[in-house]
Coordinates of C-alpha atoms in Angstrom, one line a residue:
X1 CA 71.4 149.5 106.8
X2 CA 73.8 152.4 105.5
X3 CA 76.8 150.0 106.3
X4 CA 75.4 146.9 104.9
X5 CA 77.9 146.5 102.0
X6 CA 80.7 147.9 104.5
X7 CA 79.8 145.1 106.9
X8 CA 79.4 142.5 104.3
X9 CA 82.7 143.0 102.1
X10 CA 84.7 144.8 105.0
X11 CA 85.4 147.7 102.4
X12 CA 85.0 151.6 102.5
X13 CA 81.7 152.2 100.3
X14 CA 82.1 154.3 97.3
X15 CA 79.4 156.7 96.0
X16 CA 78.3 154.0 93.6
X17 CA 78.1 151.6 96.5
X18 CA 75.8 154.0 98.6
X19 CA 73.6 154.7 95.6
X20 CA 73.0 150.9 94.9
X21 CA 72.5 150.5 98.6
X22 CA 70.0 153.2 98.8
X23 CA 68.0 151.7 95.6
X24 CA 68.1 148.3 97.3
X25 CA 66.6 149.6 100.7
X26 CA 63.8 151.4 98.6
X27 CA 63.2 148.4 96.9
X28 CA 63.0 146.0 100.2
X29 CA 60.8 148.7 101.7
X30 CA 58.4 148.6 98.7
X31 CA 58.1 144.7 98.5
X32 CA 57.5 144.7 102.4
X33 CA 55.0 147.6 102.6
X34 CA 51.8 145.3 102.7
X35 CA 53.5 142.0 104.1
X36 CA 55.4 143.7 107.0
X37 CA 54.5 147.3 107.0
X38 CA 56.3 148.0 110.3
X39 CA 59.6 146.9 109.0
X40 CA 59.0 148.6 105.6
X41 CA 58.4 151.9 107.5
X42 CA 61.6 151.6 109.2
X43 CA 63.5 151.0 105.8
X44 CA 61.6 154.0 104.1
X45 CA 62.4 156.4 106.9
X46 CA 66.3 155.2 106.6
X47 CA 66.0 155.8 102.8
X48 CA 64.5 159.2 103.2
X49 CA 67.2 160.2 105.3
X50 CA 69.7 159.1 103.0
X51 CA 68.0 160.6 100.1
X52 CA 67.8 163.9 101.7
X53 CA 71.5 163.8 102.5
X54 CA 72.6 162.8 99.0
X55 CA 70.0 165.0 97.4
X56 CA 68.7 162.0 95.5
X57 CA 65.3 162.9 94.2
X58 CA 64.4 159.6 92.6
X59 CA 65.0 157.7 95.7
X60 CA 63.5 160.4 98.1
X61 CA 60.4 160.2 95.8
X62 CA 60.1 156.5 96.3
X63 CA 60.9 156.4 100.0
X64 CA 58.2 159.2 100.8
X65 CA 55.6 157.3 98.8
X66 CA 56.4 154.0 100.7
X67 CA 56.5 156.0 104.1
X68 CA 52.8 157.1 103.2
X69 CA 51.7 153.6 102.1
X70 CA 53.2 151.9 105.4
X71 CA 51.6 154.6 107.7
X72 CA 48.3 153.7 105.7
X73 CA 48.6 149.9 106.3
X74 CA 49.5 150.6 110.0
X75 CA 47.1 153.5 110.4
X76 CA 49.7 155.6 112.4
X77 CA 50.6 159.2 112.2
X78 CA 48.4 159.6 109.1
X79 CA 48.7 163.5 109.1
X80 CA 52.5 163.1 108.9
X81 CA 51.9 160.3 106.0
X82 CA 49.7 162.9 104.2
X83 CA 52.6 165.7 104.4
X84 CA 55.1 163.2 103.0
X85 CA 52.9 162.0 100.1
X86 CA 52.1 165.7 99.1
X87 CA 55.9 166.2 99.2
X88 CA 56.3 163.3 97.0
X89 CA 53.5 164.7 94.6
X90 CA 55.4 167.8 94.3
X91 CA 58.6 166.0 93.6
X92 CA 56.9 164.0 90.9
X93 CA 55.4 166.9 89.3
X94 CA 58.5 168.7 89.0
X95 CA 60.4 165.8 87.3
X96 CA 57.4 164.8 85.4
X97 CA 57.5 161.3 86.9
X98 CA 54.0 160.1 86.1
X99 CA 54.3 156.4 87.2
X100 CA 55.2 157.4 90.8
X101 CA 52.9 160.6 90.7
X102 CA 49.9 158.2 90.0
X103 CA 51.1 155.8 92.9
X104 CA 51.6 158.7 95.3
X105 CA 48.0 160.1 94.4
X106 CA 46.6 156.6 95.3
X107 CA 48.3 156.5 98.7
X108 CA 47.3 160.0 99.4
X109 CA 43.8 159.5 98.7
X110 CA 43.9 156.3 101.0
X111 CA 45.4 158.5 103.9
X112 CA 42.7 161.3 103.3
X113 CA 39.9 158.7 103.4
X114 CA 41.2 157.4 106.7
X115 CA 41.3 160.9 108.2
X116 CA 37.6 161.4 106.8
X117 CA 38.8 164.1 104.4
X118 CA 36.5 162.8 101.7
X119 CA 36.5 165.4 99.1
X120 CA 40.2 165.8 98.8
X121 CA 40.5 162.3 98.6
X122 CA 38.2 161.9 95.8
X123 CA 40.1 164.4 94.0
X124 CA 43.4 162.8 94.3
X125 CA 41.9 159.3 93.6
X126 CA 40.2 160.5 90.3
X127 CA 43.4 162.0 89.2
X128 CA 45.4 159.0 89.8
X129 CA 42.9 156.9 88.0
X130 CA 43.0 159.0 84.9
X131 CA 46.8 158.6 85.1
X132 CA 46.4 154.6 85.4
X133 CA 44.3 154.5 82.3
X134 CA 46.7 156.7 80.3
X135 CA 49.7 154.7 81.5
X136 CA 47.9 151.3 80.9
X137 CA 48.1 150.2 84.7
X138 CA 45.2 147.9 85.4
X139 CA 46.6 146.5 88.6
X140 CA 46.7 149.9 90.0
X141 CA 43.2 150.7 88.6
X142 CA 41.8 147.9 90.6
X143 CA 43.2 149.2 93.9
X144 CA 42.2 152.7 93.0
X145 CA 38.5 151.7 92.4
X146 CA 38.4 150.1 95.4
X147 CA 39.7 153.0 97.5
X148 CA 37.2 155.3 95.5
X149 CA 34.3 153.0 96.5
X150 CA 35.4 153.4 100.3
X151 CA 35.5 157.1 100.0
X152 CA 31.9 157.1 98.4
X153 CA 30.8 154.9 101.5
X154 CA 32.4 158.0 103.6
X155 CA 30.1 160.3 101.6
X156 CA 27.2 158.2 101.8
X157 CA 27.1 157.7 98.1
X158 CA 26.4 154.0 98.4
X159 CA 25.2 153.5 94.9
X160 CA 28.4 155.0 93.4
X161 CA 30.4 153.0 95.8
X162 CA 28.8 149.9 94.7
X163 CA 29.4 150.8 91.0
X164 CA 33.1 151.4 91.5
X165 CA 33.4 148.2 93.6
X166 CA 31.9 146.2 91.0
X167 CA 34.0 147.5 88.4
X168 CA 37.0 146.9 90.4
X169 CA 35.9 143.2 91.0
X170 CA 35.3 142.7 87.2
X171 CA 38.6 144.3 86.3
X172 CA 40.4 141.8 88.9
X173 CA 38.6 138.8 87.8
X174 CA 39.8 139.4 84.0
X175 CA 43.3 140.1 85.3
X176 CA 43.4 137.2 87.9
X177 CA 43.9 137.4 91.6
X178 CA 47.2 135.6 91.4
X179 CA 48.4 138.3 89.1
X180 CA 47.6 141.1 91.6
X181 CA 49.2 139.3 94.5
X182 CA 52.4 139.0 92.2
X183 CA 52.2 142.6 91.3
X184 CA 51.8 144.0 94.9
X185 CA 54.0 141.3 96.5
X186 CA 50.9 140.0 98.5
X187 CA 49.4 136.5 98.9
X188 CA 46.1 134.7 99.6
X189 CA 44.2 137.0 97.1
X190 CA 44.2 139.9 99.5
X191 CA 42.5 142.0 96.8
X192 CA 39.4 139.8 96.4
X193 CA 39.1 139.7 100.3
X194 CA 39.2 143.5 100.5
X195 CA 37.0 143.8 97.8
X196 CA 34.3 141.5 99.1
X197 CA 34.7 143.0 102.6
X198 CA 34.1 146.5 101.3
X199 CA 31.0 145.5 98.9
X200 CA 29.5 143.9 102.0
X201 CA 30.2 147.4 103.8
X202 CA 27.9 149.0 101.0
X203 CA 25.1 146.6 101.5
X204 CA 25.3 147.1 105.2
X205 CA 25.0 150.8 104.9
X206 CA 22.2 150.4 102.3
X207 CA 20.2 148.3 105.0
X208 CA 20.5 145.0 102.9
X209 CA 22.0 143.2 106.0
X210 CA 21.3 139.7 104.8
X211 CA 23.4 140.3 101.3
X212 CA 26.0 142.1 103.7
X213 CA 26.1 138.9 106.0
X214 CA 26.6 136.7 103.0
X215 CA 29.7 138.7 101.7
X216 CA 31.1 138.7 105.0
X217 CA 30.9 135.0 105.4
X218 CA 32.7 134.7 102.2
X219 CA 35.6 136.9 103.6
X220 CA 36.0 134.8 106.7
X221 CA 36.3 131.6 104.5
X222 CA 38.8 133.2 102.1
X223 CA 40.8 135.1 104.6
X224 CA 40.6 132.8 107.6
X225 CA 44.3 131.4 107.1
X226 CA 46.4 133.9 104.9
X227 CA 44.7 137.1 106.5
X228 CA 43.5 136.5 110.2
X229 CA 43.2 140.1 110.8
X230 CA 40.9 140.5 108.1
X231 CA 38.8 137.6 108.9
X232 CA 38.5 138.9 112.4
X233 CA 37.2 142.3 111.0
X234 CA 34.6 140.6 108.8
X235 CA 33.4 138.7 111.8
X236 CA 32.9 142.2 113.7
X237 CA 31.3 143.5 110.6
X238 CA 28.7 140.4 110.5
X239 CA 28.1 141.0 114.0
X240 CA 27.0 144.7 113.3
X241 CA 24.8 143.4 110.5
X242 CA 23.2 140.9 113.0
X243 CA 22.7 143.6 115.3
X244 CA 21.0 145.8 112.9
X245 CA 18.6 142.8 112.0
X246 CA 18.0 142.5 116.1
X247 CA 19.3 139.0 115.9
X248 CA 21.3 139.5 119.1
X249 CA 22.3 136.1 119.7
X250 CA 24.1 135.7 116.3
X251 CA 25.5 139.3 117.0
X252 CA 26.9 138.1 120.2
X253 CA 28.4 135.0 118.6
X254 CA 30.2 136.8 115.8
X255 CA 31.3 139.5 118.2
X256 CA 32.8 137.1 120.7
X257 CA 34.5 135.0 117.9
X258 CA 36.1 138.1 116.5
X259 CA 37.3 139.0 120.0
X260 CA 38.9 135.7 120.5
X261 CA 41.0 136.0 117.4
X262 CA 41.9 139.6 117.9
X263 CA 43.2 138.9 121.4
X264 CA 45.1 136.0 119.9
X265 CA 46.8 138.4 117.8
X266 CA 47.1 140.8 120.4
X267 CA 45.3 143.2 118.0
X268 CA 44.4 145.7 120.9
X269 CA 42.7 148.5 118.9
X270 CA 40.3 146.1 117.0
X271 CA 39.8 144.3 120.5
X272 CA 38.6 147.5 122.0
X273 CA 36.3 148.2 118.7
X274 CA 34.8 144.7 119.1
X275 CA 34.1 145.2 122.8
X276 CA 31.9 148.2 121.7
X277 CA 29.7 145.9 119.6
X278 CA 29.5 143.4 122.6
X279 CA 28.6 146.1 125.0
X280 CA 26.0 147.5 122.7
X281 CA 24.4 143.8 122.3
X282 CA 24.6 143.4 126.1
X283 CA 22.7 146.7 126.5
X284 CA 20.0 145.6 124.1
X285 CA 19.7 142.5 126.1
X286 CA 19.3 144.4 129.4
X287 CA 22.4 142.9 130.7
X288 CA 23.9 146.3 131.9
X289 CA 26.8 145.2 134.2
X290 CA 28.4 143.3 131.2
X291 CA 27.6 145.9 128.9
X292 CA 29.3 148.7 130.9
X293 CA 32.3 146.7 131.7
X294 CA 32.9 146.1 128.1
X295 CA 32.2 149.7 127.2
X296 CA 34.5 151.1 130.0
X297 CA 37.2 148.7 128.6
X298 CA 36.7 150.2 125.1
X299 CA 36.7 153.8 126.1
X300 CA 39.7 153.4 128.2
X301 CA 41.6 151.8 125.4
X302 CA 40.4 154.1 122.6
X303 CA 40.9 157.4 124.4
X304 CA 43.3 159.6 122.7
X305 CA 43.5 157.4 119.7
X306 CA 42.8 159.9 116.8
X307 CA 42.8 157.3 114.1
X308 CA 39.8 155.6 115.7
X309 CA 38.0 158.7 117.1
X310 CA 34.7 157.5 115.5
X311 CA 34.7 154.1 117.4
X312 CA 35.7 156.0 120.6
X313 CA 32.5 158.3 120.0
X314 CA 30.5 155.1 119.5
X315 CA 31.7 153.7 122.8
X316 CA 31.1 156.9 124.8
X317 CA 27.5 156.9 123.1
X318 CA 26.6 153.7 124.2
X319 CA 28.2 154.0 127.7
X320 CA 26.2 157.0 128.1
X321 CA 23.0 154.9 127.1
X322 CA 24.1 152.4 129.9
X323 CA 24.2 155.2 132.4
X324 CA 20.9 156.6 131.3
X325 CA 19.2 153.1 131.6
X326 CA 20.4 152.9 135.2
X327 CA 19.0 156.5 136.0
X328 CA 22.6 158.0 136.4
X329 CA 21.5 161.1 134.3
X330 CA 24.6 163.1 135.1
X331 CA 26.9 160.6 133.9
X332 CA 24.9 159.8 130.8
X333 CA 24.9 163.6 129.7
X334 CA 28.5 163.9 130.3
X335 CA 29.3 161.0 127.9
X336 CA 26.8 162.3 125.5
X337 CA 28.4 165.8 125.4
X338 CA 31.9 164.4 124.8
X339 CA 30.4 162.5 121.7
X340 CA 29.0 165.9 120.5
X341 CA 32.4 167.3 120.8
X342 CA 33.9 164.6 118.7
X343 CA 31.2 164.9 116.1
X344 CA 33.2 167.5 114.0
X345 CA 36.2 165.3 113.9
X346 CA 34.3 162.1 113.0
X347 CA 32.1 163.7 110.4
X348 CA 29.1 161.7 111.3
X349 CA 25.9 162.0 109.1
X350 CA 23.1 164.2 110.2
X351 CA 21.1 161.0 111.2
X352 CA 23.7 159.9 113.8
X353 CA 23.9 163.5 115.2
X354 CA 20.2 163.7 115.4
X355 CA 20.0 160.3 117.6
X356 CA 22.8 161.9 119.9
X357 CA 20.7 165.0 120.6
X358 CA 17.6 162.9 121.1
X359 CA 19.4 161.1 123.8
X360 CA 20.6 164.5 125.3
X361 CA 16.9 165.5 125.2
X362 CA 15.9 162.3 127.1
X363 CA 18.5 162.6 129.7
X364 CA 18.1 166.3 130.4
X365 CA 14.3 165.8 130.5
X366 CA 14.9 162.9 132.9
X367 CA 17.1 165.1 135.1
X368 CA 14.4 167.7 135.2
X369 CA 16.5 170.4 133.1
X370 CA 13.5 171.2 130.6
X371 CA 15.4 174.2 129.2
X372 CA 18.2 172.0 127.8
X373 CA 16.1 169.1 126.9
X374 CA 13.9 171.6 124.8
X375 CA 17.0 172.9 123.1
X376 CA 18.3 169.5 122.3
X377 CA 14.8 168.4 121.1
X378 CA 14.7 171.2 118.5
X379 CA 18.3 170.4 117.3
X380 CA 17.0 166.7 117.0
X381 CA 13.9 167.8 115.0
X382 CA 16.0 170.0 112.5
X383 CA 18.6 167.4 112.0
X384 CA 16.3 164.7 111.2
X385 CA 14.4 166.9 108.6
X386 CA 17.8 167.5 107.0
X387 CA 18.7 163.7 107.0
X388 CA 15.4 162.8 105.6
X389 CA 15.9 165.4 102.7
X390 CA 19.3 164.1 102.0
X391 CA 18.1 160.6 102.0
X392 CA 15.2 161.8 99.7
X393 CA 17.8 163.3 97.1
X394 CA 20.0 160.4 97.0
X395 CA 17.4 157.6 96.8
X396 CA 16.4 157.4 93.1
X397 CA 20.2 157.9 92.1
X398 CA 21.3 154.8 94.5
X399 CA 18.5 152.7 93.1
X400 CA 19.6 153.3 89.6
X401 CA 23.1 152.7 90.3
X402 CA 22.5 149.6 92.4
X403 CA 20.3 148.2 89.9
X404 CA 22.9 148.9 87.5
X405 CA 25.9 147.4 89.2
X406 CA 24.3 144.1 90.4
X407 CA 23.1 143.5 86.6
X408 CA 26.5 144.1 85.5
X409 CA 27.8 141.1 87.4
X410 CA 25.4 138.9 85.3
X411 CA 25.0 140.6 82.0
X412 CA 26.6 143.8 81.0
X413 CA 24.6 144.5 77.8
X414 CA 21.3 143.7 79.7
X415 CA 22.3 146.0 82.3
X416 CA 22.5 149.1 80.0
X417 CA 19.1 148.2 78.4
X418 CA 17.3 147.8 81.7
X419 CA 19.1 150.8 83.0
X420 CA 17.4 152.9 80.4
X421 CA 14.1 151.4 81.2
X422 CA 14.5 152.1 84.8
X423 CA 15.5 155.7 84.1
X424 CA 12.2 156.1 82.0
X425 CA 10.2 154.6 84.8
X426 CA 11.7 156.9 87.2
X427 CA 10.9 159.9 85.0
X428 CA 7.4 159.0 84.8
X429 CA 7.1 158.4 88.5
X430 CA 8.5 161.8 89.3
X431 CA 5.6 163.1 87.5
X432 CA 3.1 161.0 89.3
X433 CA 4.6 162.0 92.5
X434 CA 4.5 165.5 91.7
X435 CA 0.7 165.3 90.9
X436 CA 0.3 163.6 94.2
X437 CA 2.2 165.7 96.5
X438 CA -0.4 168.3 97.4
X439 CA -2.9 165.6 98.3
X440 CA -0.3 163.6 100.1
X441 CA 0.6 166.7 102.3
X442 CA -3.2 167.2 103.0
X443 CA -3.8 163.5 104.0
X444 CA -0.8 163.1 105.9
X445 CA -2.0 164.7 109.0
X446 CA -5.2 162.9 109.1
X447 CA -3.6 159.7 108.5
X448 CA -0.9 160.2 111.2
X449 CA -4.1 160.8 113.8
X450 CA -6.0 157.9 112.7
X451 CA -3.0 155.5 112.8
X452 CA -2.2 156.8 116.3
X453 CA -5.8 156.3 117.4
X454 CA -6.1 152.9 115.8
X455 CA -2.9 151.6 117.9
X456 CA -2.9 153.2 121.1
X457 CA -4.6 152.6 124.2
X458 CA -6.4 156.0 125.2
X459 CA -6.0 155.7 129.0
X460 CA -2.3 154.2 129.3
X461 CA -1.0 155.6 126.0
X462 CA 0.6 152.4 125.3
X463 CA -0.3 150.0 122.3
X464 CA -3.7 148.4 122.1
X465 CA -4.9 144.7 121.8
X466 CA -5.5 145.2 118.1
X467 CA -1.9 146.4 117.4
X468 CA -0.6 143.6 119.7
X469 CA -2.3 141.0 117.7
X470 CA -0.8 142.5 114.6
X471 CA 2.9 142.7 115.8
X472 CA 2.9 139.5 117.5
X473 CA 1.7 137.6 114.5
X474 CA 4.4 139.1 112.5
X475 CA 7.1 138.4 115.1
X476 CA 5.9 134.7 115.2
X477 CA 5.8 134.4 111.5
X478 CA 9.5 135.8 111.2
X479 CA 10.7 133.7 114.0
X480 CA 9.3 130.5 112.1
X481 CA 10.9 131.8 108.9
X482 CA 14.3 132.5 110.3
X483 CA 14.5 130.1 113.1
X484 CA 14.8 132.9 115.6
X485 CA 13.4 133.1 119.0
X486 CA 11.1 135.4 121.0
X487 CA 9.5 135.5 124.3
X488 CA 6.1 136.8 125.6
X489 CA 5.0 137.9 129.0
X490 CA 1.2 138.6 130.1
X491 CA 0.7 140.1 133.5
X492 CA -1.9 141.7 135.6
X493 CA -2.2 144.0 138.7
X494 CA -2.7 141.8 141.5
X495 CA -6.4 142.4 143.4
X496 CA -7.1 145.2 141.0
X497 CA -10.9 144.8 141.8
X498 CA -10.1 145.6 145.3
X499 CA -8.1 148.5 144.5
X500 CA -11.0 149.9 142.3
X501 CA -13.7 149.0 145.2
X502 CA -11.5 150.4 148.0
X503 CA -9.8 153.4 146.7
X504 CA -12.2 154.4 143.7
X505 CA -12.1 153.8 140.0
X506 CA -10.1 157.2 139.5
X507 CA -7.1 155.7 141.4
X508 CA -7.5 152.3 139.6
X509 CA -7.2 154.3 136.4
X510 CA -4.0 156.0 137.8
X511 CA -2.6 152.9 138.8
X512 CA -2.7 151.5 135.3
X513 CA -1.3 154.7 133.8
X514 CA 1.7 154.5 136.2
X515 CA 2.2 150.8 135.7
X516 CA 2.3 151.5 131.7
X517 CA 4.8 154.1 132.3
X518 CA 6.9 152.0 134.6
X519 CA 7.0 149.5 131.9
X520 CA 8.1 152.0 129.1
X521 CA 10.9 153.4 131.3
X522 CA 12.2 149.8 132.4
X523 CA 12.1 147.9 128.8
X524 CA 14.4 147.8 126.1
X525 CA 13.9 150.0 123.0
X526 CA 13.1 146.9 120.9
X527 CA 10.5 145.4 123.3
X528 CA 6.7 146.1 122.8
X529 CA 4.2 146.7 125.6
X530 CA 0.5 146.6 125.1
X531 CA -2.5 146.7 127.2
X532 CA -4.5 143.5 126.6
X533 CA -7.6 144.4 128.6
X534 CA -8.7 145.6 131.8
X535 CA -5.6 145.3 134.2
X536 CA -3.7 143.1 131.8
X537 CA -0.6 143.9 129.7
X538 CA 1.6 141.8 127.6
X539 CA 5.1 142.6 126.6
X540 CA 6.9 141.2 123.5
X541 CA 10.7 140.4 123.8
X542 CA 12.0 140.1 120.3
X543 CA 15.1 137.6 119.7
X544 CA 15.0 136.9 123.5
X545 CA 15.0 133.5 125.1
X546 CA 13.2 132.9 128.3
X547 CA 16.2 133.6 130.5
X548 CA 16.4 137.2 129.1
X549 CA 12.6 137.7 129.5
X550 CA 12.9 136.3 133.0
X551 CA 15.5 139.1 133.9
X552 CA 13.5 141.7 132.3
X553 CA 10.2 140.6 133.8
X554 CA 11.7 140.6 137.1
X555 CA 12.9 144.0 136.7
X556 CA 9.5 145.3 136.0
X557 CA 7.9 143.4 139.1
X558 CA 10.5 145.1 141.1
X559 CA 9.7 148.6 139.6
X560 CA 6.1 148.4 140.1
X561 CA 6.4 146.8 143.9
X562 CA 8.9 149.7 144.7
X563 CA 7.2 152.5 143.2
X564 CA 5.8 155.0 145.9
X565 CA 2.2 154.2 145.7
X566 CA 1.2 156.1 149.1
X567 CA 1.5 159.1 147.1
X568 CA -1.8 158.0 145.7
X569 CA -3.3 156.8 148.8
X570 CA -1.3 155.9 152.3
X571 CA -2.7 152.3 152.3
X572 CA -2.0 151.6 148.5
X573 CA 0.4 148.8 147.5
X574 CA 0.6 147.4 144.0
X575 CA 2.3 144.2 142.8
X576 CA 2.2 142.4 139.5
X577 CA 1.8 138.6 138.7
X578 CA 3.1 137.5 135.2
X579 CA 3.3 134.4 132.8
X580 CA 6.1 133.7 130.5
X581 CA 6.3 131.7 127.3
X582 CA 9.0 131.2 124.6
X583 CA 8.3 130.7 121.1
X584 CA 9.5 127.1 120.1
X585 CA 7.0 125.7 117.4
X586 CA 4.0 127.1 118.5
X587 CA 1.7 127.1 115.1
X588 CA 0.5 130.6 115.8
X589 CA 0.7 133.7 118.2
X590 CA -2.5 132.8 119.9
X591 CA -1.1 129.7 121.2
X592 CA 1.9 131.4 122.4
X593 CA -0.4 134.1 124.2
X594 CA -2.3 131.3 125.7
X595 CA 0.8 129.5 127.1
X596 CA 1.8 132.7 128.9
X597 CA -1.8 133.1 130.2
X598 CA -1.5 129.5 131.7
X599 CA 1.8 130.4 133.2
X600 CA 0.1 133.6 134.5
X601 CA -2.6 131.5 136.4
X602 CA 0.1 129.4 137.8
X603 CA 1.7 132.6 139.4
X604 CA -1.4 133.6 141.0
X605 CA -1.7 130.2 142.5
X606 CA 1.7 130.5 143.7
X607 CA 0.9 133.6 146.0
X608 CA 1.0 136.4 143.2
X609 CA 3.8 139.1 143.1
X610 CA 5.8 136.6 141.1
X611 CA 6.2 135.3 137.6
X612 CA 6.1 131.7 136.3
X613 CA 7.5 129.4 134.8
X614 CA 10.8 130.9 136.6
X615 CA 10.0 131.7 140.2
X616 CA 11.4 135.1 141.6
X617 CA 14.0 134.2 144.1

């Protein structure tokens, strides 16, 4: 590129030619920085080299900013990008170049957000926003508002994030998305797609997954052709939201569609990230082989990728859970410890770290290392308290801001009126809460004990029949409302009367306790087990088709059959018979239980130690 004019005109370049050439290189790099960031990065590096050699500070400032912008788009070598942008800021300040200074501050905030330096990112972006307002640069204000929204997400300030994003969307709609495309040399209303995607991320972080899914669907429609990479990322995020709603089939569909698009684009990093989601879903469905294969591929691909260290930690965490579920406690602990070391780099919230220590507690306890188990249990307890205190401190503020911003989309004047009303209500509510705090603290312990006694079977320490009826009724109502599915298994201990008569009721009670414990050890976290009465147990498999329920049921039957019952009595052997039913259109939960009960009787007639309608091979 240095010899461009020399090659074109076959003349020796003069100083004026070289200066013109340098300006052209910088201009081309700036135009291409979003459309083709890799090529723009090459041009910017060339311009930087020439600018330093010629001591052309104007060109050097521009090339350093473009270097940072390209690195942000590519998510490559972000620490070097930060250094380049800080040098550009210093040069702009020395020459009072406020236009380029504001642009450099935006790109610096963008890079610092990607490296999880949220406080420094916010300081740079707020300074940039003030300059954009002063210089009347509304196009840059839209982009800056959006990145500020992302930083607030990283800080956990979801109300403030939504407020900034809605402000950006309103300003962008007033300007027109075509104008933004022309200004930034982009296409396909990319800013609208990015804003919708980030707003969806806020809703997801606030637990409003239905709203998040609605936004992600909009992004997929808008970005499908002009921005396939963004559409694939929205599909991945949709899968995460479905996963949070325990709608595992829909989550798996979204992840697999995202994976298909990412593989077609050879987007290797996003492919590995999507494999983490697929692995988690398979893990929740109890398909451990497929889960581990996906997670191993993800951890192998992301290892050493510091730009995606958070996703690498997620993959390791899920891989550790898969090892725990197969009782490979040593491998599970190794994975969890690696995640613990990565926590400082990922800056995960206290709630995520508490869950990690909870898993370390379970793994150490299962491995018989009670000293380390107690250590991690105490850390988990402390972090959970810190997390709850932070949530309580943010809750009122987020409710106010969320209410404000959503109303702003409809009617800005009504927004301010209702905001004032809500603030007054919150003040009154705080007074009431202060008056009730003492009474609440006194009643809390009693309520917890009463709640536990009302839903726990005292012998087996699993849920009782009353709790089962309430829970199953809710699941059936939700399945009917959302056109979802669930399966139910009812089982009993074969020949239990003979066990009581032959080996004593004491042994019979211990058999029931062990069977209940085996159920808890071998079921998914989302499944519910309850003692239905006598030697009968019922298991609810949410969002599970009959095939998935059959796999989990066979695992339970195998676990009971293979347990060393001779430790209770040399002649003791215990098996289960089970019946399965899937919710289709049964009018209430009792008919679903009745259908499963009929299948249990069929299993008994077929010789016991099996399940129906799908027979054990």
